Amino acid sequence: MSSGRTVPTRSHGLGKEGATGSGASQVEFGDPELTAEINHAMVQVEELLHKELSSGQEFLVDKVMHLTKAGGKRFRPMFALLASKFGEKPLSEDVIKAAVVVEITHLATLYHDDVMDEATMRRGVPSANARWDNSVAILAGDILLAHASRLMSQLGTETVAHFAETFGELVTGQMRETIGPRDTDPIEHYMEVIREKTGVLIASAGYLGSLHAGAAAEHIDALKKFGAAIGMIFQIVDDIIDIFSETHESGKTPGTDLREGVFTLPVLYAMREETEVGAQLREILTGPLTDDETVEKVLALLSQSGGRQAALDEVYRYMDIANAELDRLPDNSVKDALRELATFTVKRVG
Ligand code: GRG
């Protein structure tokens, strides 16, 4: 894979990178029994992840364990486990496998994404391309896909077929972002990219977790669509934080996407405004921003614009979709936990 792209892509992050450290993180849900069950199953996920990724040549193992050990939130496998609670066989062996398949796929995309973004850090450690080089990072991503394929072959053809679609959408999203909006609407382009790059794999976690627990088709569908909506919320919120948060709040320097020439939803809305602020932004934002002074100026213009509010309106729209999908599920403490998760994500930006 080449990093010679026409349009820059961005480093995504659902919150603070490397926030949980390595190993299974302990998460609290409202219901202590659910908390204990999920945390116990997350330990099983972690064990299988390490077992699977430790097989093979030592010179490959150390490369794939680099980001695995660096932690990450393990949000996707945890959602797969929660989704499985709507089926007859919650947290079964196949559910654990499915959760691991999703996390390994996610890891593979991170290795490849960091090559394309020329990222230097990931999960609080040097990215694989920085620690070794692009070839090593690409091959590490590839071997991760081999591991994911091996595990998913044990889960049956429905899972393999589902993953063919998922891979296809991930790659389509990355390619769509790489070539840029061209003559299409930039906001529609942004929405489609984040759906494909972020929404699809979270949807997959909901789908596979509930499918392998034997949940009803209606509930599998709701959990898949809830995951897709949550993915959109996470990504838009992250993009709002990149522009509008103070450094100490987000742990990241505001305007990172702007510096890379990536114009996210709040920026796209602000640039569309028929105001003096909109006109100035359209004039300045023609590529990556190289000096701090211009970044500061653009950030100031953006805070005078309606970009933040317009992006937030989209977040609330997806929040309504997420809640409507949850309404299709039976009432229980898992549903409460999922609703809380969606609310928490939005609260990060007020
Ligand atoms: C199928 C290997 C493969 C590649 C497809 C590179 C690529 C093409 C797609 C990139 C997809 C990508 C990296 C999307 C960003 C998703 C995202 C929000 C990542 C950050 O997720 P977090 O915050 O990360 O959950 P942690 O580190 O917590 O796991």
PDB file of N, CA, C and O in Angstrom, residues 198-227:
ATOM      1  N   THR A 198     -15.735   4.289  10.477  1.00  0.00           N
ATOM      2  CA  THR A 198     -15.933   4.131  11.920  1.00  0.00           C
ATOM      3  C   THR A 198     -17.230   3.397  12.254  1.00  0.00           C
ATOM      4  O   THR A 198     -17.242   2.501  13.093  1.00  0.00           O
ATOM      5  N   GLY A 199     -18.329   3.760  11.574  1.00  0.00           N
ATOM      6  CA  GLY A 199     -19.635   3.180  11.916  1.00  0.00           C
ATOM      7  C   GLY A 199     -19.716   1.683  11.635  1.00  0.00           C
ATOM      8  O   GLY A 199     -20.257   0.917  12.439  1.00  0.00           O
ATOM      9  N   VAL A 200     -19.153   1.296  10.509  1.00  0.00           N
ATOM     10  CA  VAL A 200     -19.337  -0.084  10.036  1.00  0.00           C
ATOM     11  C   VAL A 200     -18.780  -1.131  11.010  1.00  0.00           C
ATOM     12  O   VAL A 200     -19.429  -2.146  11.282  1.00  0.00           O
ATOM     13  N   LEU A 201     -17.598  -0.888  11.564  1.00  0.00           N
ATOM     14  CA  LEU A 201     -16.997  -1.914  12.425  1.00  0.00           C
ATOM     15  C   LEU A 201     -17.687  -1.968  13.799  1.00  0.00           C
ATOM     16  O   LEU A 201     -17.773  -3.037  14.417  1.00  0.00           O
ATOM     17  N   ILE A 202     -18.182  -0.831  14.256  1.00  0.00           N
ATOM     18  CA  ILE A 202     -18.918  -0.835  15.530  1.00  0.00           C
ATOM     19  C   ILE A 202     -20.270  -1.537  15.320  1.00  0.00           C
ATOM     20  O   ILE A 202     -20.717  -2.337  16.147  1.00  0.00           O
ATOM     21  N   ALA A 203     -20.880  -1.288  14.155  1.00  0.00           N
ATOM     22  CA  ALA A 203     -22.114  -2.005  13.797  1.00  0.00           C
ATOM     23  C   ALA A 203     -21.835  -3.509  13.767  1.00  0.00           C
ATOM     24  O   ALA A 203     -22.644  -4.329  14.244  1.00  0.00           O
ATOM     25  N   SER A 204     -20.691  -3.869  13.234  1.00  0.00           N
ATOM     26  CA  SER A 204     -20.301  -5.265  13.122  1.00  0.00           C
ATOM     27  C   SER A 204     -20.194  -5.913  14.505  1.00  0.00           C
ATOM     28  O   SER A 204     -20.594  -7.075  14.689  1.00  0.00           O
ATOM     29  N   ALA A 205     -19.669  -5.164  15.465  1.00  0.00           N
ATOM     30  CA  ALA A 205     -19.562  -5.689  16.837  1.00  0.00           C
ATOM     31  C   ALA A 205     -20.951  -6.020  17.383  1.00  0.00           C
ATOM     32  O   ALA A 205     -21.162  -7.089  17.973  1.00  0.00           O
ATOM     33  N   GLY A 206     -21.908  -5.114  17.168  1.00  0.00           N
ATOM     34  CA  GLY A 206     -23.273  -5.354  17.645  1.00  0.00           C
ATOM     35  C   GLY A 206     -23.902  -6.541  16.937  1.00  0.00           C
ATOM     36  O   GLY A 206     -24.565  -7.384  17.556  1.00  0.00           O
ATOM     37  N   TYR A 207     -23.655  -6.611  15.640  1.00  0.00           N
ATOM     38  CA  TYR A 207     -24.229  -7.687  14.823  1.00  0.00           C
ATOM     39  C   TYR A 207     -23.665  -9.046  15.248  1.00  0.00           C
ATOM     40  O   TYR A 207     -24.413  -9.983  15.551  1.00  0.00           O
ATOM     41  N   LEU A 208     -22.334  -9.157  15.254  1.00  0.00           N
ATOM     42  CA  LEU A 208     -21.718 -10.465  15.514  1.00  0.00           C
ATOM     43  C   LEU A 208     -21.924 -10.926  16.953  1.00  0.00           C
ATOM     44  O   LEU A 208     -22.128 -12.120  17.199  1.00  0.00           O
ATOM     45  N   GLY A 209     -21.880  -9.973  17.890  1.00  0.00           N
ATOM     46  CA  GLY A 209     -22.096 -10.332  19.295  1.00  0.00           C
ATOM     47  C   GLY A 209     -23.474 -10.940  19.493  1.00  0.00           C
ATOM     48  O   GLY A 209     -23.625 -11.995  20.119  1.00  0.00           O
ATOM     49  N   SER A 210     -24.481 -10.298  18.906  1.00  0.00           N
ATOM     50  CA  SER A 210     -25.850 -10.799  19.107  1.00  0.00           C
ATOM     51  C   SER A 210     -26.130 -12.032  18.249  1.00  0.00           C
ATOM     52  O   SER A 210     -26.795 -12.972  18.684  1.00  0.00           O
ATOM     53  N   LEU A 211     -25.557 -12.050  17.025  1.00  0.00           N
ATOM     54  CA  LEU A 211     -25.756 -13.215  16.144  1.00  0.00           C
ATOM     55  C   LEU A 211     -25.246 -14.498  16.810  1.00  0.00           C
ATOM     56  O   LEU A 211     -25.932 -15.517  16.841  1.00  0.00           O
ATOM     57  N   HIS A 212     -24.028 -14.419  17.359  1.00  0.00           N
ATOM     58  CA  HIS A 212     -23.432 -15.632  17.939  1.00  0.00           C
ATOM     59  C   HIS A 212     -24.001 -15.980  19.309  1.00  0.00           C
ATOM     60  O   HIS A 212     -23.670 -17.022  19.870  1.00  0.00           O
ATOM     61  N   ALA A 213     -24.857 -15.116  19.813  1.00  0.00           N
ATOM     62  CA  ALA A 213     -25.564 -15.463  21.048  1.00  0.00           C
ATOM     63  C   ALA A 213     -26.941 -16.031  20.710  1.00  0.00           C
ATOM     64  O   ALA A 213     -27.707 -16.380  21.593  1.00  0.00           O
ATOM     65  N   GLY A 214     -27.261 -16.079  19.416  1.00  0.00           N
ATOM     66  CA  GLY A 214     -28.558 -16.614  18.992  1.00  0.00           C
ATOM     67  C   GLY A 214     -29.714 -15.660  19.236  1.00  0.00           C
ATOM     68  O   GLY A 214     -30.845 -16.096  19.490  1.00  0.00           O
ATOM     69  N   ALA A 215     -29.456 -14.358  19.153  1.00  0.00           N
ATOM     70  CA  ALA A 215     -30.536 -13.382  19.372  1.00  0.00           C
ATOM     71  C   ALA A 215     -31.527 -13.399  18.203  1.00  0.00           C
ATOM     72  O   ALA A 215     -31.210 -13.895  17.110  1.00  0.00           O
ATOM     73  N   ALA A 216     -32.702 -12.835  18.434  1.00  0.00           N
ATOM     74  CA  ALA A 216     -33.735 -12.760  17.385  1.00  0.00           C
ATOM     75  C   ALA A 216     -33.270 -11.788  16.292  1.00  0.00           C
ATOM     76  O   ALA A 216     -32.576 -10.799  16.589  1.00  0.00           O
ATOM     77  N   ALA A 217     -33.677 -12.065  15.053  1.00  0.00           N
ATOM     78  CA  ALA A 217     -33.246 -11.244  13.907  1.00  0.00           C
ATOM     79  C   ALA A 217     -33.535  -9.762  14.129  1.00  0.00           C
ATOM     80  O   ALA A 217     -32.710  -8.897  13.817  1.00  0.00           O
ATOM     81  N   GLU A 218     -34.695  -9.469  14.683  1.00  0.00           N
ATOM     82  CA  GLU A 218     -35.100  -8.075  14.946  1.00  0.00           C
ATOM     83  C   GLU A 218     -34.112  -7.383  15.907  1.00  0.00           C
ATOM     84  O   GLU A 218     -33.742  -6.229  15.726  1.00  0.00           O
ATOM     85  N   HIS A 219     -33.656  -8.141  16.916  1.00  0.00           N
ATOM     86  CA  HIS A 219     -32.738  -7.569  17.908  1.00  0.00           C
ATOM     87  C   HIS A 219     -31.329  -7.429  17.328  1.00  0.00           C
ATOM     88  O   HIS A 219     -30.623  -6.457  17.621  1.00  0.00           O
ATOM     89  N   ILE A 220     -30.928  -8.388  16.506  1.00  0.00           N
ATOM     90  CA  ILE A 220     -29.614  -8.302  15.846  1.00  0.00           C
ATOM     91  C   ILE A 220     -29.581  -7.040  14.985  1.00  0.00           C
ATOM     92  O   ILE A 220     -28.616  -6.268  15.011  1.00  0.00           O
ATOM     93  N   ASP A 221     -30.645  -6.832  14.259  1.00  0.00           N
ATOM     94  CA  ASP A 221     -30.741  -5.666  13.362  1.00  0.00           C
ATOM     95  C   ASP A 221     -30.669  -4.360  14.165  1.00  0.00           C
ATOM     96  O   ASP A 221     -29.962  -3.412  13.783  1.00  0.00           O
ATOM     97  N   ALA A 222     -31.389  -4.329  15.292  1.00  0.00           N
ATOM     98  CA  ALA A 222     -31.390  -3.109  16.122  1.00  0.00           C
ATOM     99  C   ALA A 222     -29.993  -2.834  16.674  1.00  0.00           C
ATOM    100  O   ALA A 222     -29.530  -1.690  16.684  1.00  0.00           O
ATOM    101  N   LEU A 223     -29.292  -3.885  17.116  1.00  0.00           N
ATOM    102  CA  LEU A 223     -27.965  -3.695  17.708  1.00  0.00           C
ATOM    103  C   LEU A 223     -26.943  -3.273  16.652  1.00  0.00           C
ATOM    104  O   LEU A 223     -26.036  -2.479  16.926  1.00  0.00           O
ATOM    105  N   LYS A 224     -27.110  -3.790  15.450  1.00  0.00           N
ATOM    106  CA  LYS A 224     -26.229  -3.392  14.346  1.00  0.00           C
ATOM    107  C   LYS A 224     -26.428  -1.898  14.034  1.00  0.00           C
ATOM    108  O   LYS A 224     -25.460  -1.131  13.927  1.00  0.00           O
ATOM    109  N   LYS A 225     -27.683  -1.504  13.929  1.00  0.00           N
ATOM    110  CA  LYS A 225     -27.969  -0.103  13.580  1.00  0.00           C
ATOM    111  C   LYS A 225     -27.615   0.841  14.735  1.00  0.00           C
ATOM    112  O   LYS A 225     -27.171   1.967  14.506  1.00  0.00           O
ATOM    113  N   PHE A 226     -27.809   0.367  15.963  1.00  0.00           N
ATOM    114  CA  PHE A 226     -27.395   1.173  17.120  1.00  0.00           C
ATOM    115  C   PHE A 226     -25.877   1.395  17.052  1.00  0.00           C
ATOM    116  O   PHE A 226     -25.394   2.518  17.231  1.00  0.00           O
ATOM    117  N   GLY A 227     -25.133   0.333  16.751  1.00  0.00           N
ATOM    118  CA  GLY A 227     -23.668   0.439  16.644  1.00  0.00           C
ATOM    119  C   GLY A 227     -23.259   1.434  15.567  1.00  0.00           C
ATOM    120  O   GLY A 227     -22.350   2.252  15.765  1.00  0.00           O
TER     121      GLY A 227
END
